[in-house]
């Protein structure tokens, strides 16, 4: 059932990403980019240290200079096996040495660097102590679009993850909801995501009845009952790229009000989707979806942004939110996920991942938006 794995990324792919990153940093007036273990390091080098430890691992990118990965000596053999290792130089340090002393000569003494969000504070403090005239800014602040535009090989992976999540949805509709706990259905969803090829499950939200009105609810001990609306929001990573989709189902026949609210959310999702095209600001996707819900009288019950980017993580820039003026660019992938949350009663959310094409948008989730009736 698992789809064939796509061709792995090569050292050349990682070299191109690192060059792009160094150039982007330079264009932003920075001396370079410092990247600790986490999604940016995986994207740039394919390297994910097996254990997150207090020992410093740090990639240094600077325009016109070869990439250098500072690694603890005992982890160097692993780093040498990383798919991007051929595109960088390793600089190891041994226990007992000061890793910041090893790193400092690689940096411009008074340079300003973008540093990845997931780099531990203790490492940044160590560098600052060595280089008191250097300064730092967060990658997501200085270079928020670094990973936002996906190339063809990345798009293939995001699409495959979306198709696998869709397959999981088609199966979950067939399971019994009434009389089972939310956590039971959530476990089914996790099993299905793995069965259809995900190597990592990030979340399996099952929000039944009043729990569906809390967008942060994951899944709990509540026993799902007849008449419940159930928000199902699930995703994870497949071949290193994310899925994230939401459908709202109903146990048995819905009321007229439940149908109406579901219709409004479905139309809002469609309005957001139809607004997608290159050059449109991210905030306009939010505005298009929100206007529909507001016009229908439920504006105060749509209590979160309309969407977020997706790639090597399931939540990343760009964000579809009021105030985000970043224009859409072909290759960006993000969610459109409006919702209506009626406190103490029920919630409805519908979410697809969408990618920007040359002249519009393309959904990477294809399951029916209509309210499925489950048993
Ligand atoms: Zn109901
Ligand atoms: Zn979601
Ligand atoms: Zn989402």
XYZ file of N, CA and C in Angstrom, residues 95-338:
732
model
N 35.318 16.373 23.165
C 34.946 16.676 24.553
C 36.158 17.241 25.289
N 35.943 18.309 26.012
C 37.046 18.956 26.720
C 37.473 20.229 26.009
N 37.249 20.268 24.675
C 37.500 21.523 23.942
C 36.276 22.421 24.095
N 36.499 23.703 23.853
C 35.368 24.632 23.853
C 34.811 24.696 22.421
N 33.610 24.163 22.210
C 33.069 24.140 20.838
C 32.863 25.540 20.267
N 32.642 26.510 21.133
C 32.435 27.888 20.648
C 33.757 28.482 20.192
N 34.833 28.049 20.853
C 36.171 28.446 20.416
C 36.499 27.843 19.060
N 35.987 26.646 18.803
C 36.172 26.013 17.497
C 35.368 26.737 16.426
N 34.200 27.237 16.812
C 33.284 27.848 15.840
C 33.647 29.304 15.545
N 34.102 30.018 16.568
C 34.301 31.466 16.432
C 35.149 31.860 15.219
N 36.277 31.141 14.940
C 37.092 31.561 13.781
C 36.358 31.435 12.443
N 35.241 30.692 12.432
C 34.472 30.546 11.184
C 33.547 31.732 10.952
N 33.420 32.576 11.969
C 32.442 33.666 11.879
C 33.138 35.011 11.743
N 32.396 35.929 11.146
C 32.820 37.326 11.067
C 32.625 37.933 12.457
N 33.719 38.435 13.034
C 33.700 38.865 14.440
C 32.568 39.820 14.794
N 32.272 40.700 13.846
C 31.225 41.686 14.135
C 30.020 41.476 13.215
N 29.911 40.270 12.686
C 28.841 39.987 11.719
C 27.487 39.809 12.382
N 26.460 40.008 11.546
C 25.101 39.730 12.006
C 24.627 38.464 11.294
N 24.194 37.498 12.071
C 23.826 36.190 11.527
C 22.367 35.862 11.794
N 21.764 35.203 10.829
C 20.470 34.574 11.091
C 20.771 33.216 11.725
N 20.069 32.891 12.800
C 20.289 31.622 13.489
C 18.968 30.865 13.544
N 19.045 29.558 13.277
C 17.805 28.777 13.175
C 17.066 28.766 14.508
N 15.754 28.766 14.418
C 14.908 28.873 15.611
C 15.171 27.745 16.600
N 15.545 26.574 16.071
C 15.663 25.410 16.945
C 17.050 25.276 17.575
N 17.955 26.230 17.291
C 19.267 26.179 17.947
C 19.099 26.503 19.428
N 19.701 25.670 20.279
C 19.524 25.892 21.713
C 20.107 27.236 22.144
N 19.423 27.877 23.081
C 19.869 29.169 23.606
C 21.282 29.082 24.167
N 21.634 27.959 24.807
C 22.972 27.842 25.409
C 24.063 27.964 24.346
N 23.775 27.516 23.130
C 24.775 27.614 22.065
C 24.907 29.058 21.575
N 23.789 29.721 21.428
C 23.838 31.128 21.034
C 24.579 31.952 22.096
N 24.312 31.670 23.357
C 24.995 32.393 24.439
C 26.491 32.115 24.403
N 26.867 30.869 24.101
C 28.280 30.502 24.003
C 28.985 31.283 22.903
N 28.306 31.440 21.764
C 28.885 32.194 20.646
C 29.007 33.674 20.987
N 27.970 34.188 21.633
C 27.984 35.612 21.988
C 29.133 35.936 22.946
N 29.431 34.964 23.812
C 30.524 35.168 24.752
C 31.862 35.243 24.008
N 32.014 34.380 22.990
C 33.243 34.371 22.189
C 33.350 35.602 21.290
N 32.210 36.035 20.770
C 32.186 37.115 19.774
C 31.216 38.205 20.229
N 31.637 39.003 21.210
C 30.689 39.964 21.797
C 30.184 41.017 20.810
N 30.894 41.201 19.695
C 30.435 42.213 18.733
C 29.543 41.627 17.634
N 29.370 40.315 17.670
C 28.469 39.701 16.684
C 27.029 39.915 17.136
N 26.096 39.758 16.182
C 24.680 39.871 16.563
C 23.871 38.861 15.769
N 22.665 38.628 16.250
C 21.879 37.490 15.738
C 20.415 37.851 15.583
N 19.796 37.192 14.597
C 18.359 37.339 14.398
C 17.810 35.954 14.038
N 16.553 35.742 14.313
C 15.963 34.422 14.055
C 15.739 34.207 12.557
N 15.995 32.994 12.093
C 15.776 32.675 10.682
C 14.330 32.971 10.275
N 13.370 32.602 11.115
C 11.973 32.810 10.707
C 11.627 34.288 10.636
N 12.417 35.126 11.336
C 12.161 36.559 11.275
C 12.885 37.178 10.075
N 14.168 36.813 9.907
C 14.987 37.447 8.864
C 14.746 36.823 7.491
N 14.562 35.509 7.453
C 14.436 34.803 6.172
C 13.219 33.882 6.222
N 12.038 34.447 6.459
C 10.870 33.588 6.690
C 10.518 32.704 5.499
N 10.907 33.116 4.300
C 10.513 32.360 3.113
C 11.610 31.403 2.645
N 12.611 31.168 3.509
C 13.761 30.348 3.114
C 13.342 29.010 2.501
N 12.416 28.316 3.174
C 12.013 26.985 2.699
C 10.626 26.997 2.055
N 10.064 28.208 1.848
C 8.635 28.296 1.503
C 8.310 27.832 0.086
N 9.202 28.101 -0.858
C 8.912 27.751 -2.251
C 9.502 26.369 -2.548
N 8.619 25.438 -2.865
C 9.052 24.058 -3.076
C 9.389 23.823 -4.545
N 10.470 23.063 -4.764
C 10.788 22.677 -6.138
C 9.987 21.420 -6.509
N 10.170 20.945 -7.740
C 9.327 19.850 -8.244
C 9.458 18.593 -7.379
N 10.670 18.284 -6.951
C 10.877 17.058 -6.166
C 10.229 17.187 -4.783
N 10.222 18.386 -4.237
C 9.564 18.608 -2.947
C 8.040 18.551 -3.102
N 7.563 19.183 -4.179
C 6.110 19.167 -4.437
C 5.589 17.743 -4.574
N 6.381 16.910 -5.225
C 6.000 15.512 -5.400
C 5.800 14.865 -4.020
N 6.652 15.206 -3.078
C 6.564 14.625 -1.732
C 5.367 15.175 -0.955
N 5.156 16.498 -1.047
C 4.003 17.065 -0.329
C 2.703 16.492 -0.903
N 2.665 16.337 -2.229
C 1.469 15.771 -2.859
C 1.266 14.323 -2.426
N 2.350 13.552 -2.335
C 2.244 12.146 -1.937
C 1.765 12.045 -0.487
N 2.269 12.931 0.374
C 1.827 12.925 1.780
C 0.337 13.263 1.849
N -0.098 14.228 1.026
C -1.517 14.599 0.996
C -2.388 13.443 0.522
N -1.930 12.742 -0.498
C -2.693 11.602 -1.022
C -2.799 10.500 0.038
N -1.744 10.306 0.799
C -1.768 9.281 1.851
C -2.742 9.679 2.969
N -2.736 10.972 3.317
C -3.689 11.443 4.339
C -5.122 11.289 3.829
N -5.317 11.551 2.540
C -6.651 11.358 1.945
C -7.081 9.891 2.046
N -6.156 8.993 1.765
C -6.471 7.557 1.844
C -6.858 7.193 3.285
N -6.165 7.803 4.255
C -6.495 7.545 5.663
C -7.911 8.037 5.978
N -8.273 9.191 5.422
C -9.630 9.719 5.665
C -10.695 8.783 5.088
N -10.457 8.293 3.880
C -11.451 7.394 3.265
C -11.684 6.165 4.143
N -10.646 5.716 4.827
C -10.777 4.535 5.689
C -11.409 4.872 7.038
N -11.067 6.051 7.580
C -11.566 6.363 8.934
C -13.084 6.557 8.904
N -13.608 6.980 7.744
C -15.067 7.154 7.642
C -15.808 5.839 7.872
N -15.111 4.723 7.667
C -15.765 3.411 7.762
C -15.746 2.841 9.175
N -14.949 3.442 10.082
C -14.862 2.856 11.426
C -16.065 3.293 12.263
N -16.262 2.607 13.372
C -17.337 2.970 14.293
C -16.890 4.156 15.143
N -17.747 5.168 15.201
C -17.492 6.338 16.047
C -18.322 6.251 17.326
N -19.624 6.034 17.179
C -20.534 6.087 18.334
C -20.155 5.028 19.367
N -19.992 5.475 20.622
C -19.688 4.546 21.698
C -18.204 4.329 21.932
N -17.356 4.912 21.069
C -15.906 4.784 21.279
C -15.341 6.124 21.740
N -14.187 6.030 22.414
C -13.535 7.263 22.865
C -12.848 7.959 21.693
N -12.693 9.280 21.832
C -11.936 10.042 20.832
C -10.541 9.444 20.640
N -9.918 9.038 21.744
C -8.554 8.507 21.644
C -8.513 7.210 20.833
N -9.612 6.447 20.848
C -9.643 5.218 20.036
C -9.625 5.561 18.546
N -10.451 6.547 18.165
C -10.484 6.957 16.756
C -9.148 7.602 16.360
N -8.560 8.350 17.307
C -7.249 8.977 17.034
C -6.194 7.905 16.784
N -6.252 6.820 17.560
C -5.286 5.724 17.361
C -5.498 5.076 15.992
N -6.766 4.932 15.595
C -7.050 4.403 14.249
C -6.430 5.300 13.181
N -6.593 6.615 13.360
C -6.052 7.563 12.376
C -4.532 7.449 12.278
N -3.878 7.332 13.429
C -2.409 7.208 13.431
C -1.987 5.930 12.708
N -2.703 4.831 12.984
C -2.382 3.565 12.303
C -2.539 3.716 10.791
N -3.618 4.390 10.380
C -3.884 4.552 8.948
C -2.816 5.409 8.273
N -2.420 6.496 8.932
C -1.383 7.345 8.334
C -0.114 6.525 8.110
N 0.241 5.707 9.111
C 1.446 4.878 8.955
C 1.239 3.831 7.863
N 0.047 3.225 7.843
C -0.203 2.190 6.843
C -0.076 2.754 5.427
N -0.478 4.013 5.256
C -0.406 4.608 3.922
C 0.920 5.326 3.673
N 1.908 5.085 4.524
C 3.266 5.497 4.175
C 3.921 6.568 5.023
N 3.191 7.142 5.998
C 3.842 8.152 6.841
C 4.875 7.495 7.749
N 6.040 8.124 7.878
C 7.024 7.624 8.836
C 6.850 8.314 10.192
N 6.076 9.383 10.220
C 5.896 10.133 11.468
C 4.472 10.684 11.518
N 3.799 10.496 12.643
C 2.469 11.070 12.852
C 2.636 12.246 13.811
N 2.240 13.435 13.370
C 2.426 14.624 14.216
C 1.211 14.915 15.082
N 0.006 14.696 14.562
C -1.204 14.991 15.336
C -2.383 14.240 14.744
N -3.286 13.838 15.628
C -4.538 13.188 15.220
C -5.627 13.780 16.110
N -6.167 14.909 15.663
C -7.217 15.582 16.422
C -8.549 14.877 16.169
N -9.222 14.518 17.258
C -10.590 14.015 17.165
C -11.396 14.835 18.177
N -12.118 15.843 17.674
C -12.863 16.749 18.550
C -14.347 16.507 18.386
N -14.925 15.777 19.337
C -16.336 15.411 19.196
C -17.218 16.360 19.998
N -18.408 16.643 19.471
C -19.368 17.495 20.179
C -18.701 18.776 20.646
N -18.863 19.134 21.924
C -18.308 20.397 22.432
C -16.781 20.464 22.316
N -16.090 19.327 22.325
C -14.624 19.350 22.173
C -14.219 19.893 20.811
N -15.073 19.747 19.818
C -14.775 20.257 18.484
C -14.772 21.771 18.440
N -15.369 22.389 19.464
C -15.414 23.850 19.516
C -14.117 24.436 20.060
N -13.191 23.574 20.490
C -11.883 24.018 20.965
C -10.840 23.601 19.939
N -10.349 24.577 19.141
C -9.432 24.205 18.055
C -8.138 23.551 18.559
N -7.793 23.728 19.827
C -6.554 23.142 20.346
C -6.757 21.755 20.935
N -8.011 21.319 21.027
C -8.272 19.995 21.576
C -7.623 18.939 20.680
N -6.933 17.964 21.273
C -6.364 16.875 20.446
C -7.340 15.702 20.426
N -7.308 14.870 21.437
C -8.282 13.782 21.574
C -8.265 13.410 23.041
N -9.436 13.083 23.566
C -9.505 12.782 24.994
C -10.368 11.566 25.263
N -10.780 11.458 26.532
C -11.537 10.283 26.968
C -13.016 10.367 26.629
N -13.442 11.497 26.070
C -14.869 11.632 25.807
C -15.361 10.516 24.874
N -16.485 9.915 25.244
C -17.094 8.882 24.406
C -17.969 9.583 23.365
N -17.705 9.271 22.106
C -18.430 9.906 21.004
C -19.862 9.365 20.986
N -20.797 10.280 20.821
C -22.194 9.861 20.867
C -22.928 10.111 19.566
N -24.096 9.521 19.446
C -24.956 9.766 18.295
C -25.328 11.251 18.288
N -25.313 11.865 17.111
C -25.648 13.280 17.023
C -24.444 14.206 17.121
N -23.254 13.640 17.406
C -22.056 14.483 17.538
C -21.492 14.881 16.181
N -21.115 16.131 16.116
C -20.239 16.579 15.040
C -18.830 16.182 15.497
N -17.959 15.735 14.575
C -16.595 15.329 14.958
C -15.581 15.940 13.992
N -14.700 16.779 14.544
C -13.617 17.377 13.761
C -12.444 16.394 13.733
N -11.998 16.038 12.542
C -10.855 15.129 12.368
C -9.741 15.902 11.663
N -8.639 16.139 12.346
C -7.529 16.932 11.797
C -6.252 16.142 12.047
N -5.607 15.720 10.988
C -4.502 14.781 11.175
C -3.417 15.003 10.129
N -2.197 14.610 10.510
C -1.082 14.753 9.579
C 0.223 14.329 10.205
N 1.244 14.347 9.388
C 2.577 13.949 9.824
C 3.519 14.050 8.646
N 4.596 13.292 8.690
C 5.603 13.360 7.633
C 5.672 12.063 6.849
N 5.778 12.219 5.538
C 6.017 11.069 4.657
C 7.135 11.449 3.689
N 8.152 10.587 3.573
C 9.347 10.919 2.786
C 9.879 12.295 3.196
N 9.731 12.631 4.474
C 10.297 13.872 4.987
C 9.441 15.109 4.788
N 8.251 14.968 4.194
C 7.398 16.141 3.941
C 6.015 15.948 4.542
N 5.362 17.082 4.862
C 4.193 17.034 5.710
C 2.860 16.873 5.005
N 1.921 16.299 5.770
C 0.505 16.302 5.413
C -0.255 16.971 6.547
N -1.432 17.505 6.239
C -2.274 18.146 7.255
C -3.637 18.392 6.614
N -4.640 17.648 7.031
C -5.964 17.822 6.433
C -7.023 17.689 7.521
N -8.129 18.382 7.345
C -9.236 18.319 8.293
C -10.541 18.088 7.542
N -11.337 17.173 8.052
C -12.721 17.042 7.615
C -13.569 16.960 8.872
N -14.803 17.449 8.770
C -15.715 17.379 9.899
C -16.866 16.464 9.527
N -17.022 15.403 10.306
C -18.033 14.386 10.009
C -19.125 14.459 11.080
N -20.211 13.736 10.862
C -21.311 13.748 11.819
C -21.780 12.316 12.076
N -22.059 12.032 13.351
C -22.539 10.695 13.704
C -24.057 10.700 13.560
N -24.545 10.019 12.549
C -25.982 10.021 12.267
C -26.394 11.294 11.546
N -27.710 11.522 11.459
C -28.220 12.665 10.692
C -28.010 13.989 11.424
N -27.460 14.989 10.746
C -27.251 16.299 11.373
C -28.541 17.119 11.423
N -28.515 18.136 12.279
C -29.623 19.096 12.318
C -29.451 20.102 11.176
N -30.494 20.893 10.943
C -30.398 21.932 9.912
C -29.292 22.929 10.250
N -29.182 23.275 11.535
C -28.150 24.249 11.936
C -26.755 23.679 11.673
N -26.557 22.417 12.022
C -25.251 21.790 11.789
C -24.922 21.794 10.295
N -25.920 21.509 9.484
C -25.699 21.541 8.029
C -25.333 22.939 7.559
N -26.048 23.928 8.107
C -25.805 25.304 7.661
C -24.382 25.736 8.015
N -23.963 25.464 9.255
C -22.616 25.862 9.688
C -21.557 25.145 8.843
N -21.785 23.889 8.605
C -20.831 23.129 7.779
C -20.752 23.721 6.369
N -21.910 24.071 5.801
C -21.932 24.679 4.459
C -21.138 25.984 4.428
N -21.302 26.799 5.474
C -20.615 28.100 5.500
C -19.104 27.894 5.517
N -18.639 26.933 6.316
C -17.198 26.672 6.393
C -16.685 26.130 5.049
N -17.479 25.267 4.436
C -17.084 24.707 3.145
C -16.968 25.813 2.096
N -17.937 26.716 2.092
C -17.898 27.825 1.131
C -16.730 28.772 1.433
N -16.440 28.956 2.715
C -15.313 29.823 3.095
C -13.999 29.206 2.631
N -13.887 27.886 2.782
C -12.664 27.213 2.330
C -12.512 27.396 0.818
N -13.621 27.265 0.110
C -13.603 27.440 -1.346
C -13.222 28.878 -1.712
N -13.764 29.837 -0.979
C -13.448 31.252 -1.256
C -11.957 31.511 -1.055
N -11.394 30.944 0.014
C -9.953 31.097 0.248
C -9.164 30.485 -0.897
N -9.580 29.311 -1.313
C -8.879 28.618 -2.397
C -8.932 29.426 -3.693
N -10.105 29.965 -3.999
C -10.261 30.697 -5.262
C -9.457 31.998 -5.285
N -9.053 32.465 -4.115
C -8.251 33.693 -4.054
C -6.776 33.429 -4.345
N -6.380 32.156 -4.391
C -4.955 31.819 -4.536
C -4.476 32.054 -5.963
N -3.472 32.898 -6.097
C -2.735 33.026 -7.350
C -1.463 33.819 -7.067
N -0.461 33.682 -7.924
C 0.805 34.367 -7.657
C 0.604 35.872 -7.495
N 1.311 36.459 -6.544
C 1.265 37.900 -6.343
C 0.245 38.357 -5.324
N -0.736 37.513 -5.031
C -1.739 37.859 -4.013
C -1.085 37.766 -2.637
N -1.374 38.711 -1.745
C -0.781 38.674 -0.404
C -1.398 37.543 0.424
N -0.579 36.974 1.301
C -1.083 35.904 2.183
C -2.340 36.350 2.926
N -2.340 37.609 3.378
C -3.483 38.067 4.169
C -4.784 38.059 3.352
N -4.659 38.122 2.024
C -5.870 38.117 1.206
C -6.542 36.742 1.180
N -5.777 35.694 1.430
C -6.381 34.362 1.529
C -7.210 34.305 2.817
N -6.622 34.844 3.883
C -7.358 34.917 5.150
C -8.615 35.775 4.991
N -8.445 36.917 4.345
C -9.593 37.833 4.194
C -10.723 37.190 3.400
N -10.366 36.462 2.326
C -11.397 35.870 1.470
C -12.209 34.841 2.246
N -11.520 33.998 3.005
C -12.228 32.967 3.766
C -13.026 33.605 4.911
N -12.397 34.581 5.580
C -13.025 35.189 6.761
C -14.266 36.004 6.372
N -14.168 36.696 5.222
C -15.303 37.528 4.809
C -16.551 36.669 4.644
N -16.378 35.473 4.121
C -17.536 34.621 3.897
C -18.195 34.241 5.225
N -17.366 33.910 6.199
C -17.900 33.505 7.511
C -18.509 34.709 8.235
N -17.850 35.853 8.109
C -18.372 37.071 8.745
C -19.712 37.465 8.130
N -19.776 37.422 6.806
C -21.024 37.789 6.132
C -22.175 36.869 6.530
N -21.817 35.627 6.868
C -22.864 34.668 7.261
C -23.239 34.833 8.739
N -22.551 35.765 9.427
C -22.910 36.055 10.814
C -22.127 35.287 11.858
N -21.088 34.566 11.447
C -20.327 33.741 12.394
C -18.892 34.235 12.600
N -18.617 35.471 12.195
C -17.247 35.991 12.260
C -16.582 35.828 13.611
N -17.348 36.072 14.687
C -16.735 36.004 16.029
C -16.395 34.574 16.435
N -16.857 33.598 15.655
C -16.589 32.192 15.988
C -15.486 31.566 15.121
N -14.862 32.397 14.297
C -13.693 31.935 13.513
C -12.486 32.538 14.208
N -11.851 31.762 15.087
C -10.944 32.339 16.088
C -9.476 32.029 15.841
N -9.110 31.674 14.616
C -7.682 31.465 14.322
C -7.389 31.918 12.898
N -6.093 31.978 12.581
C -5.673 32.341 11.224
C -6.200 31.298 10.242
N -6.167 31.654 8.952
C -6.737 30.741 7.947
C -5.780 29.637 7.535
N -4.471 29.847 7.682
C -3.584 28.780 7.239
C -2.124 29.018 7.570
N -1.325 28.000 7.275
C 0.113 28.000 7.559
C 0.823 27.212 6.470
N 2.098 27.526 6.266
C 2.896 26.771 5.320
C 3.161 25.357 5.805
N 3.612 24.529 4.880
C 3.934 23.137 5.200
C 5.093 22.715 4.304
N 5.932 21.834 4.823
C 7.089 21.377 4.046
C 7.774 20.277 4.820
N 9.019 20.530 5.256
C 9.695 19.542 6.092
C 9.159 19.579 7.522
N 8.276 20.523 7.809
C 7.502 20.516 9.059
C 6.032 20.683 8.692
N 5.158 20.419 9.657
C 3.731 20.548 9.371
C 3.188 21.948 9.689
N 4.001 22.820 10.278
C 3.597 24.223 10.507
C 4.813 25.108 10.312
N 4.773 25.986 9.338
C 5.911 26.872 9.074
C 5.414 28.050 8.236
N 6.250 29.088 8.069
C 5.839 30.178 7.179
C 5.642 29.660 5.750
N 4.821 30.309 4.940
C 4.097 31.563 5.204
C 2.772 31.303 5.928
N 2.332 32.306 6.681
C 1.067 32.213 7.407
C -0.013 33.033 6.697
N -1.175 32.437 6.569
C -2.308 33.124 5.949
C -3.037 33.847 7.075
N -2.614 35.087 7.307
C -3.102 35.820 8.480
C -3.135 37.302 8.142
N -4.077 38.014 8.728
C -4.168 39.464 8.552
C -2.826 40.093 8.916
N -2.323 40.977 8.065
C -1.052 41.640 8.350
C 0.124 41.016 7.617
N -0.059 39.819 7.065
C 1.039 39.181 6.316
C 0.929 39.583 4.855
N 1.843 40.442 4.445
C 1.778 40.994 3.095
C 2.637 40.240 2.092
N 3.320 39.225 2.552
C 4.135 38.399 1.653
C 3.287 37.937 0.456
N 3.731 38.223 -0.779
C 2.971 37.741 -1.925
C 3.163 36.234 -2.144
N 2.134 35.599 -2.641
C 2.231 34.181 -2.972
C 3.141 33.993 -4.187
N 3.903 32.901 -4.153
C 4.860 32.579 -5.209
C 4.580 31.138 -5.637
N 4.606 30.857 -6.949
C 4.404 29.471 -7.385
C 5.356 28.522 -6.656
N 4.808 27.409 -6.184
C 5.613 26.433 -5.441
C 5.395 26.492 -3.939
N 4.827 27.605 -3.447
C 4.494 27.642 -2.020
C 3.397 26.613 -1.733
N 3.462 26.013 -0.548
C 2.451 25.052 -0.113
C 1.958 25.469 1.263
N 0.649 25.536 1.435
C 0.113 25.970 2.728
C -1.303 25.447 2.888
N -1.782 25.535 4.140
C -3.142 25.074 4.414
C -4.134 26.221 4.239
N -5.362 25.854 3.885
C -6.503 26.775 3.988
C -7.508 26.040 4.854
N -7.719 26.561 6.083
C -8.466 25.793 7.073
C -9.377 26.661 7.952
N -10.357 27.316 7.310
C -11.295 28.090 8.126
C -12.129 27.169 9.011
